[in-house]
Amino acid sequence: MQIKSPEFKENARIALQDVGLQKALGNLKAGFPVKRAAAVERMPEFEDLRDQARDLKNHILENLDIYLEQFESKVVENGGHVHWARTSEDACKTILDICQQVGAKTVTKGKSMVSEEVNLNEYLEKNGIEPVETDLGEYILQLREDHPSHIIAPAIHLNLEDVSEAFHKHHHRPKSDDPAVLMQEAREMLRKKFVAADVGITGANFCVAETGSTIIVTNEGNGDLTQTLPKTHIVITSIEKVVPTLEDMTLFQRLLARSATGQEFTVYNTLSTGPRREGDQDGPENFHVVLVDNGRSEMVGTELQDMLRCIRCSACMNHCPVYGAVGGHSYGWVYPGPMGSVLTPQMIGIENAGLLPNASTFCGKCESVCPVRIPLPKLMRHWRENEFEKHLSPKAVRYGISGWGFFAKRPALYRWVSRSSAWFMKKMAGKKGRINKLPLAGGWTDWRDMPAPEGQTFMDQWKQGKR
Amino acid sequence: MPNAEHQPLVGLFVTCLADMFRPTVAFATVRLLEQAGCIVEVPEKQTCCGQPAFNSGDRKTTQDIAKMTIEAFDGYEYVVGPSGSCIGMLHYYADLFDEGDPWKARAEDLKARAFEITSFLVDKLDFDKISAQYDGTITYHDSCSGLRQLGVKQQPRKLLSKVDNLELEEMEEAETCCGFGGTFCVKYPDISNRMVSNKSEFISASGADTLVGGDLGCLLNMAGKLKREGKSVEARHVVEILAGMLDQPAIGEADADKYALAKQV
Ligand code: SF4
């Protein structure tokens, strides 16, 4: 995927004027957060579970090597294969190799953000293999040559008309705007692909070390067909998804469904444990797990380690007023919203993604809903500090802050600046009580008035004995 | 409640916005603290809490300001200010210093003593003898840091419920950020504008005639938007109402506006 994060501001400006997008974002806001709140309300122990989940994830991350090795040996014991991919390139090559070994022409795919992260579809296409997305949202995006704008509802930026348009164009059927008809259409198209596919690729929400299982949680059931029908099943996932036991996994499942969609439980929770065994009715003959690192292991042991607790529930973006205003594509890469503002700089470099961790008021809403209590604002601030230290922040910011700092460290001077500014602004406002155009503050006064100061500063008046 | 002999010595953290834009907010805070039996002093060495540097990633400058502020408020039993955001920043100071650094311990100590005004009155002093009157319907915006970092939610409402004649009409999404965010509003002006526009709609829809909040930054932002949109809703800091200090025109309001409006109706 092309990196557009450096153009965040421009992307955002366009997004704010996009009527269709704004309508879609309004639906999002009225949906997930309301449902989550209701689900949390119904579960008195929810906050305790969040603490447990945070602690368990911390434990896992401190013993990541041990659990990953345990997972690997269990997969192998079950007759499967584990591949370690340090980079996106490694992951794509590994998957291509497997596909070529089995002579694959068509692969079906369940929803996987890691596959977006490594840009798998493009890589396969370039090498003559047709990837077919089977998640409805992803399928629509693939038809439109579009990308996900949300980690669990990838096509959330589209409206019904967009879908109807795309289906009409690609399915060569009469145009319909009845969701049931559209769904049926997609089903018919995809059935053929499910049967034709040589390889099925899915992601994994968790990897269970004690059994060597991977699990996908979905609401459509497409993932089940993707992974059971073809002869070869490849799981592409990332190293922080490992959990020690099946029971541990259930803790995260309970939190994930509620935090994401407000469901008590996701509709399909499908475990894969190795290839088909003798006597099994169905299932793939080959089972591969590709474990992607892509900068994650570098986060272990640093302040950013907390980010690896993320279970990709999307609550942070669903509740984020900035995401809600500009949508996921504005962020310009795979992961949007608060979690993306922390992860993206790690994966594509702070020099490309510096605008993202800055695009937050630090309102703290994301942290307040994160099921694993990731201190997202603190981690965004980590990147701002990193940017500042590397002299990557815009000059205006650096000079502005050091100039301001010079005064802020000297109370007498600071008094003088406050006094003069108050006087000046009061003067400008005249009797109106507010200013509608202030030099050097266009960012403010283009959109809103600047209320005028009362006149004299508090410090001056206090000194004069006023009470 | 402090006993009759003990009068807590409070250092007022003025906040730079109250100092420069709205001294009334600081005077009102002093009045409330005195009504609650405190002795209030205003240390000279204070400027700003350091948030602009902290949120821009300039840790060194933030540390310098933190040290200065810690020293300025040495010896005060409590440090109280009319802003959840600035007091929240004082609470962050401890995170700026490494384990073992003596400044860390001093910062922790400051954190234990530093309170936002409404939470200080309610949670610490159990004070609710408000003697004020407000003839109007207000709606309350919960500013982010106060709400989520310091747990300020019921305290201002509890105190406001003691104000004669005052009606509270809650707006939808009272807890959603107004889009101020310090430097955010100038770095990302159009996103900030969308957020404050949403806010302005919720404020109007509440039917209240006055917007009340506990943070001047947010209030300047929202008042500025309401006025730009030509709305009649006024904005005031919660302490102005609680202390009954309503002589100053509301935020961004000229005296004349009121009369013009009165004539229209
Ligand atoms: S950061 Fe937290 S809230 Fe956001 S997707 Fe990850 S787990 Fe969910």
XYZ file of C-alpha atoms and ligand atoms in Angstrom:
740
model
C 0.000 0.000 0.000
C 1.259 3.368 -0.925
C 2.243 5.461 2.081
C 0.218 8.651 2.307
C 0.807 9.501 5.943
C 3.024 12.513 5.180
C -0.028 14.092 3.514
C -2.206 13.601 6.581
C -3.278 17.246 6.735
C -4.284 17.386 3.107
C -6.035 14.007 3.369
C -7.934 15.275 6.383
C -8.941 18.484 4.673
C -10.435 16.558 1.769
C -12.104 14.044 4.072
C -13.793 16.809 6.040
C -15.448 18.023 2.861
C -16.466 14.588 1.612
C -20.206 14.435 2.194
C -20.520 10.677 1.647
C -17.662 9.915 3.991
C -19.043 12.205 6.662
C -22.372 10.424 6.457
C -20.663 7.044 6.813
C -18.632 8.274 9.790
C -21.825 9.483 11.425
C -23.228 5.948 11.181
C -20.097 4.539 12.765
C -20.330 6.901 15.702
C -23.969 6.029 16.287
C -23.199 2.306 16.069
C -20.187 0.714 17.743
C -19.705 3.050 20.740
C -23.354 2.814 21.726
C -23.317 -0.975 21.463
C -20.077 -1.238 23.387
C -21.448 0.886 26.203
C -24.525 -1.337 26.456
C -22.400 -4.484 26.506
C -20.151 -3.089 29.214
C -23.194 -2.079 31.212
C -24.414 -5.676 31.131
C -21.127 -6.992 32.473
C -20.265 -5.769 35.966
C -16.854 -7.444 35.985
C -15.756 -5.778 32.753
C -13.260 -3.427 34.409
C -11.683 -6.297 36.343
C -11.330 -8.272 33.135
C -9.489 -5.326 31.593
C -6.992 -5.388 34.449
C -6.539 -9.128 34.084
C -6.075 -8.829 30.341
C -3.480 -6.078 30.735
C -1.548 -8.123 33.299
C -1.717 -11.298 31.270
C -0.519 -9.534 28.130
C 2.355 -8.013 30.080
C 3.294 -11.464 31.308
C 3.171 -12.830 27.767
C 5.313 -10.035 26.399
C 7.898 -10.605 29.078
C 8.047 -14.268 28.088
C 7.356 -13.874 24.410
C 10.204 -16.087 23.207
C 9.122 -18.944 25.447
C 5.497 -18.899 24.343
C 6.373 -18.510 20.679
C 8.689 -21.482 20.794
C 6.091 -23.518 22.608
C 3.552 -22.551 19.968
C 5.934 -23.506 17.180
C 6.723 -26.902 18.590
C 3.025 -27.658 19.076
C 2.203 -26.667 15.503
C 4.955 -28.939 14.250
C 3.807 -31.740 16.523
C 0.369 -31.423 14.953
C 1.878 -31.778 11.498
C 1.938 -28.095 10.531
C 4.741 -25.681 9.671
C 5.824 -22.404 11.222
C 7.667 -19.730 9.258
C 9.325 -16.736 10.849
C 9.171 -13.537 8.818
C 11.286 -10.654 10.017
C 10.041 -8.242 7.344
C 7.052 -7.766 5.054
C 9.167 -8.950 2.167
C 10.027 -12.165 4.044
C 6.366 -12.800 4.766
C 5.287 -12.288 1.170
C 8.068 -14.456 -0.206
C 7.312 -17.255 2.203
C 3.664 -17.252 1.235
C 4.424 -17.073 -2.466
C 6.786 -20.042 -2.122
C 4.103 -22.128 -0.474
C 1.585 -21.146 -3.133
C 3.996 -22.006 -5.924
C 4.874 -25.346 -4.367
C 1.244 -26.404 -4.519
C 0.784 -24.854 -7.936
C -1.821 -22.374 -6.770
C -3.600 -20.091 -9.217
C -6.318 -18.724 -6.952
C -6.161 -18.098 -3.242
C -9.096 -17.116 -1.081
C -8.470 -14.810 1.812
C -10.168 -14.179 5.117
C -9.825 -10.740 6.639
C -6.299 -10.055 7.831
C -4.782 -6.711 8.707
C -1.325 -8.256 8.861
C -1.715 -9.214 5.208
C -2.521 -5.558 4.497
C 0.497 -4.543 6.514
C 2.842 -6.684 4.419
C 0.993 -5.793 1.214
C 0.380 -9.403 0.331
C -2.300 -9.019 -2.345
C -0.188 -6.840 -4.552
C 2.752 -9.199 -4.190
C 0.715 -12.255 -5.139
C -0.898 -10.516 -8.098
C 2.490 -9.442 -9.398
C 3.516 -13.063 -9.298
C 0.536 -14.365 -11.198
C -1.644 -15.512 -8.337
C -5.164 -14.198 -7.896
C -6.052 -13.352 -4.306
C -9.785 -13.206 -3.622
C -10.999 -11.431 -0.535
C -13.957 -13.257 0.998
C -14.888 -10.962 3.869
C -17.765 -8.934 2.481
C -16.186 -5.592 3.313
C -12.814 -6.607 1.945
C -14.477 -8.060 -1.149
C -16.188 -4.745 -1.866
C -12.883 -2.927 -1.404
C -11.109 -5.312 -3.720
C -13.666 -4.658 -6.452
C -13.181 -0.943 -5.978
C -9.367 -1.222 -5.777
C -9.709 0.400 -2.401
C -8.142 -0.231 1.015
C -9.573 -0.767 4.497
C -10.231 2.388 6.474
C -10.948 0.564 9.719
C -9.437 -2.551 11.249
C -12.639 -4.523 11.808
C -15.114 -2.783 9.504
C -12.860 -2.243 6.507
C -15.467 -0.637 4.250
C -16.972 1.620 6.896
C -16.140 4.668 4.775
C -18.599 3.545 2.088
C -22.332 3.956 1.864
C -24.872 1.581 0.378
C -24.863 3.469 -2.945
C -21.116 2.871 -3.321
C -21.566 -0.859 -2.840
C -24.471 -1.061 -5.209
C -22.423 0.833 -7.811
C -19.426 -1.481 -7.471
C -21.507 -4.671 -7.690
C -23.392 -3.431 -10.706
C -20.146 -2.634 -12.466
C -18.360 -5.915 -11.688
C -21.131 -8.474 -11.429
C -22.968 -7.298 -14.545
C -26.311 -7.660 -12.815
C -29.176 -5.169 -12.618
C -28.435 -2.458 -10.089
C -29.972 -2.993 -6.667
C -29.837 -1.101 -3.420
C -31.413 -3.824 -1.348
C -28.741 -5.083 1.068
C -30.234 -8.589 1.019
C -29.986 -8.769 -2.766
C -26.429 -7.458 -2.714
C -25.449 -9.967 -0.067
C -26.911 -12.797 -2.119
C -25.022 -11.604 -5.152
C -21.725 -11.561 -3.277
C -22.454 -15.006 -1.911
C -23.007 -16.453 -5.388
C -19.854 -14.907 -6.757
C -17.761 -16.029 -3.821
C -19.055 -19.621 -3.710
C -17.371 -20.319 -7.018
C -14.125 -18.889 -5.738
C -14.264 -20.861 -2.517
C -14.498 -24.078 -4.466
C -11.850 -23.114 -7.008
C -9.247 -21.938 -4.514
C -6.025 -23.891 -4.134
C -4.923 -22.078 -1.017
C -6.839 -20.329 1.745
C -5.148 -17.544 3.667
C -6.499 -16.257 6.958
C -5.201 -14.146 9.773
C -5.369 -15.135 13.413
C -6.714 -13.263 16.374
C -4.765 -15.438 18.768
C -2.219 -18.241 18.651
C -2.508 -20.713 21.494
C 0.844 -21.977 22.753
C -0.412 -25.009 24.695
C -2.202 -26.531 21.694
C -0.564 -24.954 18.656
C -3.959 -23.644 17.536
C -4.818 -20.430 15.795
C -8.232 -18.840 16.028
C -10.184 -16.443 13.871
C -13.243 -14.624 15.125
C -15.645 -13.426 12.437
C -19.274 -12.601 11.952
C -19.669 -13.878 8.417
C -18.371 -17.433 8.376
C -16.345 -16.699 5.275
C -13.186 -17.507 7.178
C -14.377 -21.063 7.824
C -14.842 -21.759 4.132
C -11.533 -20.076 3.362
C -9.616 -22.331 5.678
C -11.404 -25.663 5.362
C -12.067 -26.030 1.645
C -8.661 -25.574 -0.029
C -5.920 -28.148 0.302
C -3.580 -25.659 1.886
C -4.297 -23.275 4.712
C -1.839 -20.478 5.445
C -2.238 -18.382 8.561
C -0.518 -15.034 8.430
C -0.271 -13.368 11.799
C 2.123 -11.471 14.023
C 4.257 -12.519 16.945
C 2.367 -10.664 19.695
C -0.798 -12.710 19.080
C 0.410 -15.664 21.111
C -1.415 -16.571 24.332
C -0.413 -19.354 26.725
C -3.587 -21.425 27.028
C -7.068 -21.858 25.603
C -8.484 -20.552 28.824
C -6.352 -17.412 28.577
C -7.697 -16.933 25.095
C -11.264 -16.878 26.355
C -10.476 -13.856 28.521
C -9.478 -11.934 25.412
C -12.444 -13.225 23.409
C -14.837 -11.857 25.994
C -13.179 -8.462 25.904
C -12.671 -8.378 22.158
C -16.284 -8.914 21.129
C -17.662 -6.437 23.630
C -15.076 -3.762 22.923
C -15.389 -4.099 19.181
C -19.035 -4.510 18.284
C -20.727 -4.750 21.652
C -21.501 -8.417 21.037
C -21.346 -10.854 23.929
C -19.500 -13.203 21.663
C -18.482 -13.020 18.040
C -20.593 -15.273 15.826
C -17.856 -17.570 14.547
C -14.869 -18.497 16.694
C -12.951 -20.978 14.595
C -9.877 -22.822 15.803
C -7.348 -24.457 13.498
C -5.070 -27.050 14.967
C -2.768 -28.510 12.357
C -3.780 -30.123 9.050
C -6.516 -32.723 8.566
C -5.856 -35.865 10.608
C -6.617 -39.379 9.558
C -10.313 -39.949 9.830
C -11.144 -36.205 9.725
C -14.044 -35.420 7.411
C -12.550 -32.239 6.076
C -9.824 -29.680 6.575
C -6.658 -28.740 4.689
C -3.873 -31.171 3.941
C -1.198 -28.579 4.631
C -1.158 -26.123 7.469
C 1.290 -23.213 7.639
C 1.649 -20.376 10.085
C 3.647 -17.313 9.054
C 4.659 -15.276 12.088
C 5.450 -11.712 11.125
C 7.718 -9.486 13.179
C 8.011 -6.301 11.134
C 9.446 -4.112 13.871
C 7.494 -5.622 16.749
C 10.392 -7.316 18.493
C 12.183 -3.966 18.565
C 9.337 -2.604 20.673
C 9.824 -5.224 23.375
C 11.648 -3.777 26.341
C 10.940 -0.165 25.332
C 8.200 2.244 26.285
C 6.360 1.060 23.174
C 6.057 -2.480 24.503
C 2.630 -1.592 25.913
C 1.375 -1.210 22.354
C 1.986 -4.908 21.731
C -0.883 -5.682 24.097
C -3.278 -4.539 21.369
C -5.921 -7.112 20.428
C -7.148 -5.102 17.410
C -10.631 -4.475 18.738
C -10.932 -0.993 17.164
C -12.544 0.601 20.219
C -9.911 3.336 20.254
C -10.772 4.529 16.743
C -14.515 4.043 17.211
C -14.392 6.487 20.102
C -11.790 8.876 18.715
C -13.144 12.308 17.769
C -10.300 12.824 15.305
C -10.896 9.498 13.560
C -14.598 10.318 13.640
C -13.906 13.574 11.818
C -11.441 12.457 9.153
C -11.904 8.685 8.762
C -9.281 5.990 8.422
C -7.837 6.756 5.003
C -6.576 10.139 6.132
C -3.981 8.388 8.262
C -2.406 7.270 5.027
C -1.397 3.731 5.848
C -2.802 0.436 7.132
C -3.586 1.174 10.777
C -5.699 4.255 11.506
C -6.893 5.980 14.658
C -5.042 6.114 17.955
C -3.549 2.615 17.699
C -2.341 3.466 14.208
C -0.821 6.717 15.383
C 1.383 4.656 17.677
C 2.087 1.677 15.401
C 2.550 3.408 12.067
C 5.651 5.426 13.038
C 7.248 2.174 14.221
C 6.529 0.448 10.923
C 7.055 3.126 8.297
C 9.307 5.475 10.257
C 8.601 8.564 12.305
C 9.946 10.695 9.462
C 6.970 9.531 7.379
C 4.352 9.314 10.070
C 5.158 12.227 12.378
C 1.859 13.968 11.746
C -0.136 11.044 13.130
C 0.908 11.052 16.803
C 0.513 14.827 16.701
C -3.058 14.621 15.470
C -4.546 14.144 18.907
C -5.913 16.484 21.533
C -4.870 13.897 24.145
C -8.491 13.770 25.211
C -7.809 10.299 26.553
C -11.017 8.711 25.324
C -9.084 5.945 23.535
C -7.225 4.889 26.644
C -10.442 4.943 28.631
C -12.012 2.302 26.374
C -8.988 0.177 25.450
C -9.681 -3.337 26.755
C -5.998 -3.939 27.536
C -5.469 -0.444 28.952
C -2.826 0.734 26.525
C -1.784 4.273 27.472
C -2.246 5.487 23.903
C -1.790 9.238 24.579
C 1.427 8.549 26.460
C 2.723 6.491 23.544
C 1.783 9.201 21.053
C 3.704 11.598 23.237
C 6.639 9.179 23.095
C 6.706 9.679 19.334
C 6.439 13.437 19.659
C 9.478 13.376 21.919
C 11.277 11.130 19.497
C 10.452 13.516 16.689
C 11.572 16.524 18.702
C 14.872 14.883 19.673
C 15.597 13.996 16.073
C 14.783 17.558 14.994
C 12.039 16.245 12.763
C 9.231 18.384 14.133
C 8.414 21.390 11.978
C 10.668 24.389 12.539
C 7.725 26.544 13.545
C 6.992 24.145 16.372
C 10.591 23.828 17.548
C 11.360 27.527 17.461
C 7.951 28.378 18.806
C 8.381 26.081 21.773
C 11.914 27.094 22.607
C 10.970 30.767 22.342
C 7.973 30.220 24.552
C 10.073 28.090 26.922
C 12.587 30.898 27.318
C 9.860 33.115 28.750
C 8.030 30.393 30.649
C 11.191 29.691 32.636
C 11.503 33.344 33.672
C 8.503 34.489 35.697
C 9.262 38.219 35.455
C 9.553 38.125 31.687
C 6.527 35.904 31.422
C 4.525 38.449 33.424
C 5.598 41.101 30.983
C 4.511 39.064 27.958
C 1.145 38.222 29.517
C 0.617 41.837 30.470
C 1.407 43.148 26.991
C -0.594 40.456 25.201
C -3.606 41.073 27.385
C -3.336 44.791 26.774
C -2.854 44.357 23.046
C -5.718 41.937 22.570
C -8.061 43.950 24.723
C -7.207 46.969 22.603
C -7.822 45.049 19.389
C -11.159 43.785 20.569
C -12.350 47.253 21.499
C -15.857 47.144 22.905
C -16.767 43.956 21.068
C -15.324 41.614 23.666
C -13.800 39.436 20.975
C -11.470 39.513 18.009
C -12.317 38.002 14.665
C -8.941 38.277 13.058
C -5.736 37.979 15.011
C -2.275 38.200 13.444
C -0.281 34.927 13.705
C -3.336 33.113 14.994
C -5.146 32.396 11.738
C -5.517 28.754 12.748
C -7.777 30.016 15.492
C -9.534 33.017 14.016
C -10.254 31.493 10.607
C -12.864 29.399 12.359
C -13.781 31.061 15.608
C -13.562 34.360 17.411
C -10.886 34.990 19.993
C -12.529 36.103 23.220
C -10.826 39.231 24.518
C -8.919 39.322 27.790
C -10.407 41.366 30.607
C -7.482 43.782 30.467
C -5.142 43.688 33.445
C -3.557 40.360 34.387
C -4.457 38.614 37.596
C -0.880 38.729 38.847
C -0.721 42.502 38.458
C -4.035 43.037 40.165
C -3.157 40.661 42.995
C 0.092 42.530 43.555
C -1.819 45.778 43.711
C -3.832 44.264 46.524
C -7.056 43.630 44.696
C -9.020 40.730 46.158
C -14.196 19.567 56.713
C -11.229 21.352 58.251
C -11.683 21.827 61.951
C -12.069 25.273 63.433
C -8.401 25.765 64.335
C -6.879 24.352 61.194
C -6.910 26.609 58.181
C -5.257 24.835 55.259
C -2.562 26.884 53.562
C -3.254 26.774 49.841
C -0.927 27.922 47.066
C -3.033 29.116 44.142
C -1.942 27.812 40.758
C -3.332 30.676 38.730
C -2.912 29.081 35.274
C -1.589 31.298 32.501
C -4.933 31.571 30.729
C -6.737 32.822 33.826
C -3.883 35.230 34.499
C -3.946 36.709 31.049
C -7.508 36.266 29.783
C -9.770 36.052 32.755
C -8.475 37.155 36.151
C -12.027 36.832 37.459
C -11.572 33.061 37.357
C -8.573 33.291 39.665
C -10.301 35.765 41.996
C -13.356 33.518 42.131
C -11.157 30.544 42.999
C -9.583 32.524 45.843
C -13.008 33.518 47.112
C -14.259 29.929 47.134
C -11.144 28.702 48.906
C -11.509 31.395 51.544
C -15.170 30.598 51.994
C -14.082 27.035 52.623
C -11.739 28.204 55.361
C -8.403 28.194 53.566
C -5.603 30.710 53.657
C -4.630 31.460 50.074
C -1.294 32.658 48.789
C -0.116 33.224 45.239
C 3.521 32.167 44.752
C 5.457 34.561 42.542
C 7.608 31.982 40.771
C 4.822 30.313 38.814
C 4.190 30.769 35.090
C 2.629 28.003 33.017
C 2.280 24.313 33.887
C 4.438 23.415 30.879
C 1.881 21.626 28.757
C 2.802 23.320 25.461
C 6.332 21.930 25.758
C 5.234 18.562 27.158
C 2.775 17.942 24.357
C 5.221 19.107 21.701
C 7.746 16.518 22.810
C 10.196 18.972 24.386
C 11.004 17.070 27.537
C 13.959 19.222 28.596
C 11.960 22.448 28.692
C 9.123 20.624 30.439
C 11.495 19.390 33.121
C 12.851 22.897 33.701
C 9.366 24.309 34.099
C 8.374 21.399 36.336
C 11.330 22.041 38.650
C 10.516 25.726 38.841
C 6.886 24.998 39.671
C 7.763 22.343 42.245
C 10.008 24.857 44.012
C 7.405 27.590 43.805
C 4.872 25.461 45.643
C 7.183 23.987 48.259
C 5.743 24.331 51.721
C 2.091 24.643 50.751
C -0.241 22.095 52.206
C -2.245 22.132 48.991
C -1.887 23.460 45.481
C -5.202 24.332 43.872
C -6.054 25.674 40.441
C -9.131 26.373 38.311
C -8.247 23.870 35.584
C -8.276 20.094 35.337
C -5.850 20.292 32.481
C -3.139 22.321 34.257
C -3.484 20.454 37.530
C -3.392 17.248 35.498
C -0.097 18.468 34.072
C 1.280 18.986 37.586
C 0.363 15.347 38.187
C 2.432 14.304 35.169
C 5.624 15.874 36.522
C 6.561 12.673 38.312
C 6.723 10.867 34.953
C 9.363 13.303 33.731
C 12.078 12.154 36.100
C 13.861 8.841 36.401
C 13.610 6.553 39.370
C 16.136 7.664 41.981
C 16.213 11.286 40.816
C 15.385 13.411 43.873
C 13.098 15.508 41.654
C 10.906 12.498 41.140
C 10.127 12.254 44.835
C 9.438 15.985 44.972
C 7.152 15.694 41.955
C 5.276 12.805 43.575
C 4.868 14.940 46.645
C 3.459 17.814 44.582
C 1.069 15.419 42.881
C -0.348 14.338 46.219
C -1.014 17.983 47.128
C -2.332 19.325 43.818
C -6.093 19.583 43.175
C -8.512 20.993 40.688
C -10.741 23.470 42.514
C -14.122 21.710 42.423
C -12.649 18.360 43.354
C -10.645 20.031 46.142
C -13.764 21.586 47.631
C -15.859 18.440 47.366
C -13.445 15.538 47.745
C -10.896 17.055 50.068
C -12.790 19.597 52.147
C -16.306 18.211 51.847
C -17.399 21.804 51.398
C -20.736 22.666 49.853
C -21.840 25.919 51.467
C -22.226 27.731 48.203
C -24.004 31.039 48.512
C -24.702 32.173 44.994
C -27.585 32.723 42.651
C -27.797 32.257 38.910
C -30.961 33.003 37.013
C -30.588 30.755 34.056
C -30.240 27.316 32.572
C -26.719 26.027 32.155
C -25.188 23.050 30.429
C -21.886 21.582 31.597
C -18.965 20.544 29.406
C -16.648 17.989 30.993
C -13.145 18.874 29.931
C -11.001 15.870 29.091
C -8.084 15.973 31.527
C -10.250 16.841 34.494
C -12.709 14.113 33.613
C -10.459 11.261 32.585
C -7.229 11.991 34.400
C -8.551 13.477 37.643
C -12.052 12.045 37.824
C -13.831 15.415 37.902
C -17.451 14.780 36.976
C -19.920 14.958 39.846
C -18.008 17.545 41.905
C -18.898 20.634 39.847
C -22.469 19.384 39.449
C -22.794 18.833 43.153
C -21.647 22.385 43.863
C -23.777 23.877 41.095
C -26.835 22.161 42.544
C -26.434 24.473 45.570
C -26.711 27.613 43.473
C -30.121 29.266 43.822
C -32.352 29.366 40.745
C -29.810 27.575 38.580
C -31.073 24.841 36.278
C -28.786 22.255 34.729
C -29.710 20.820 31.354
C -27.201 18.150 30.285
C -26.153 18.239 26.648
C -25.556 15.179 24.529
C -21.898 14.083 24.466
C -20.914 16.338 27.345
C -17.787 14.205 27.695
C -16.617 14.493 24.098
C -13.543 16.630 23.484
C -14.282 20.155 22.225
C -11.273 20.106 19.884
C -9.133 22.623 21.749
C -6.187 20.414 22.705
C -3.747 23.276 23.290
C -1.479 23.489 20.261
C -3.730 20.990 18.448
C -6.234 23.685 17.548
C -3.625 25.656 15.630
C -1.729 22.675 14.227
C -4.865 20.992 12.878
C -7.300 23.893 12.622
C -9.877 22.290 10.355
C -10.143 19.083 12.392
C -10.393 21.162 15.535
C -13.080 23.218 13.858
C -15.146 20.152 13.078
C -14.942 19.048 16.686
C -15.927 22.415 18.107
C -18.723 22.748 15.542
C -20.171 19.443 16.720
C -19.888 20.688 20.265
C -21.625 23.925 19.452
C -24.564 21.980 18.021
C -24.925 19.900 21.155
C -24.712 23.007 23.301
C -27.489 24.734 21.366
C -29.614 21.603 21.314
C -29.531 21.433 25.107
C -31.559 24.630 25.219
C -29.314 26.078 27.907
C -28.515 29.774 27.867
C -25.103 29.357 29.485
C -22.270 26.949 28.820
C -20.256 26.184 31.937
C -16.980 24.320 32.255
C -13.891 24.009 34.368
C -11.142 24.790 31.874
C -10.527 28.136 30.248
C -8.816 26.746 27.154
C -11.889 24.747 26.218
C -14.197 27.608 27.165
C -12.314 30.097 24.979
C -12.557 27.623 22.119
C -16.249 26.934 22.519
C -17.204 30.529 23.301
C -15.228 31.663 20.269
C -17.152 29.235 18.089
C -20.550 30.070 19.552
C -19.907 33.764 18.976
C -18.624 33.233 15.432
C -21.806 31.338 14.689
C -23.826 34.195 16.113
C -25.360 32.131 18.873
C -26.650 33.752 22.025
C -25.383 31.076 24.434
C -22.904 32.572 26.891
C -19.895 30.839 28.390
C -18.574 31.040 31.933
C -16.089 29.216 34.107
C -17.759 27.222 36.854
C -16.022 29.143 39.658
C -17.491 32.447 38.483
C -20.958 31.056 39.090
C -20.101 29.281 42.341
C -18.451 32.397 43.765
C -21.209 34.637 42.443
C -18.707 36.783 40.552
C -20.696 37.713 37.494
C -19.706 41.335 37.017
C -17.484 40.645 34.057
C -19.320 40.029 30.777
C -19.329 36.319 29.887
C -16.374 34.956 27.882
C -16.077 36.722 24.527
C -19.106 38.831 25.275
C -19.313 42.598 25.128
C -21.627 44.292 27.563
C -23.482 45.739 24.643
C -24.403 42.333 23.241
C -26.788 41.655 26.036
C -28.700 44.852 25.457
C -28.804 44.335 21.723
C -30.213 40.899 22.324
C -32.699 42.098 24.888
C -33.969 44.593 22.325
C -34.364 41.881 19.703
C -36.523 39.673 21.885
S -5.248 -0.061 21.082
Fe -6.716 -0.946 22.524
S -8.674 -0.082 21.848
Fe -7.261 0.210 20.130
S -7.519 -1.568 18.843
Fe -5.850 -2.044 20.250
S -6.818 -3.101 21.956
Fe -8.452 -2.076 20.831
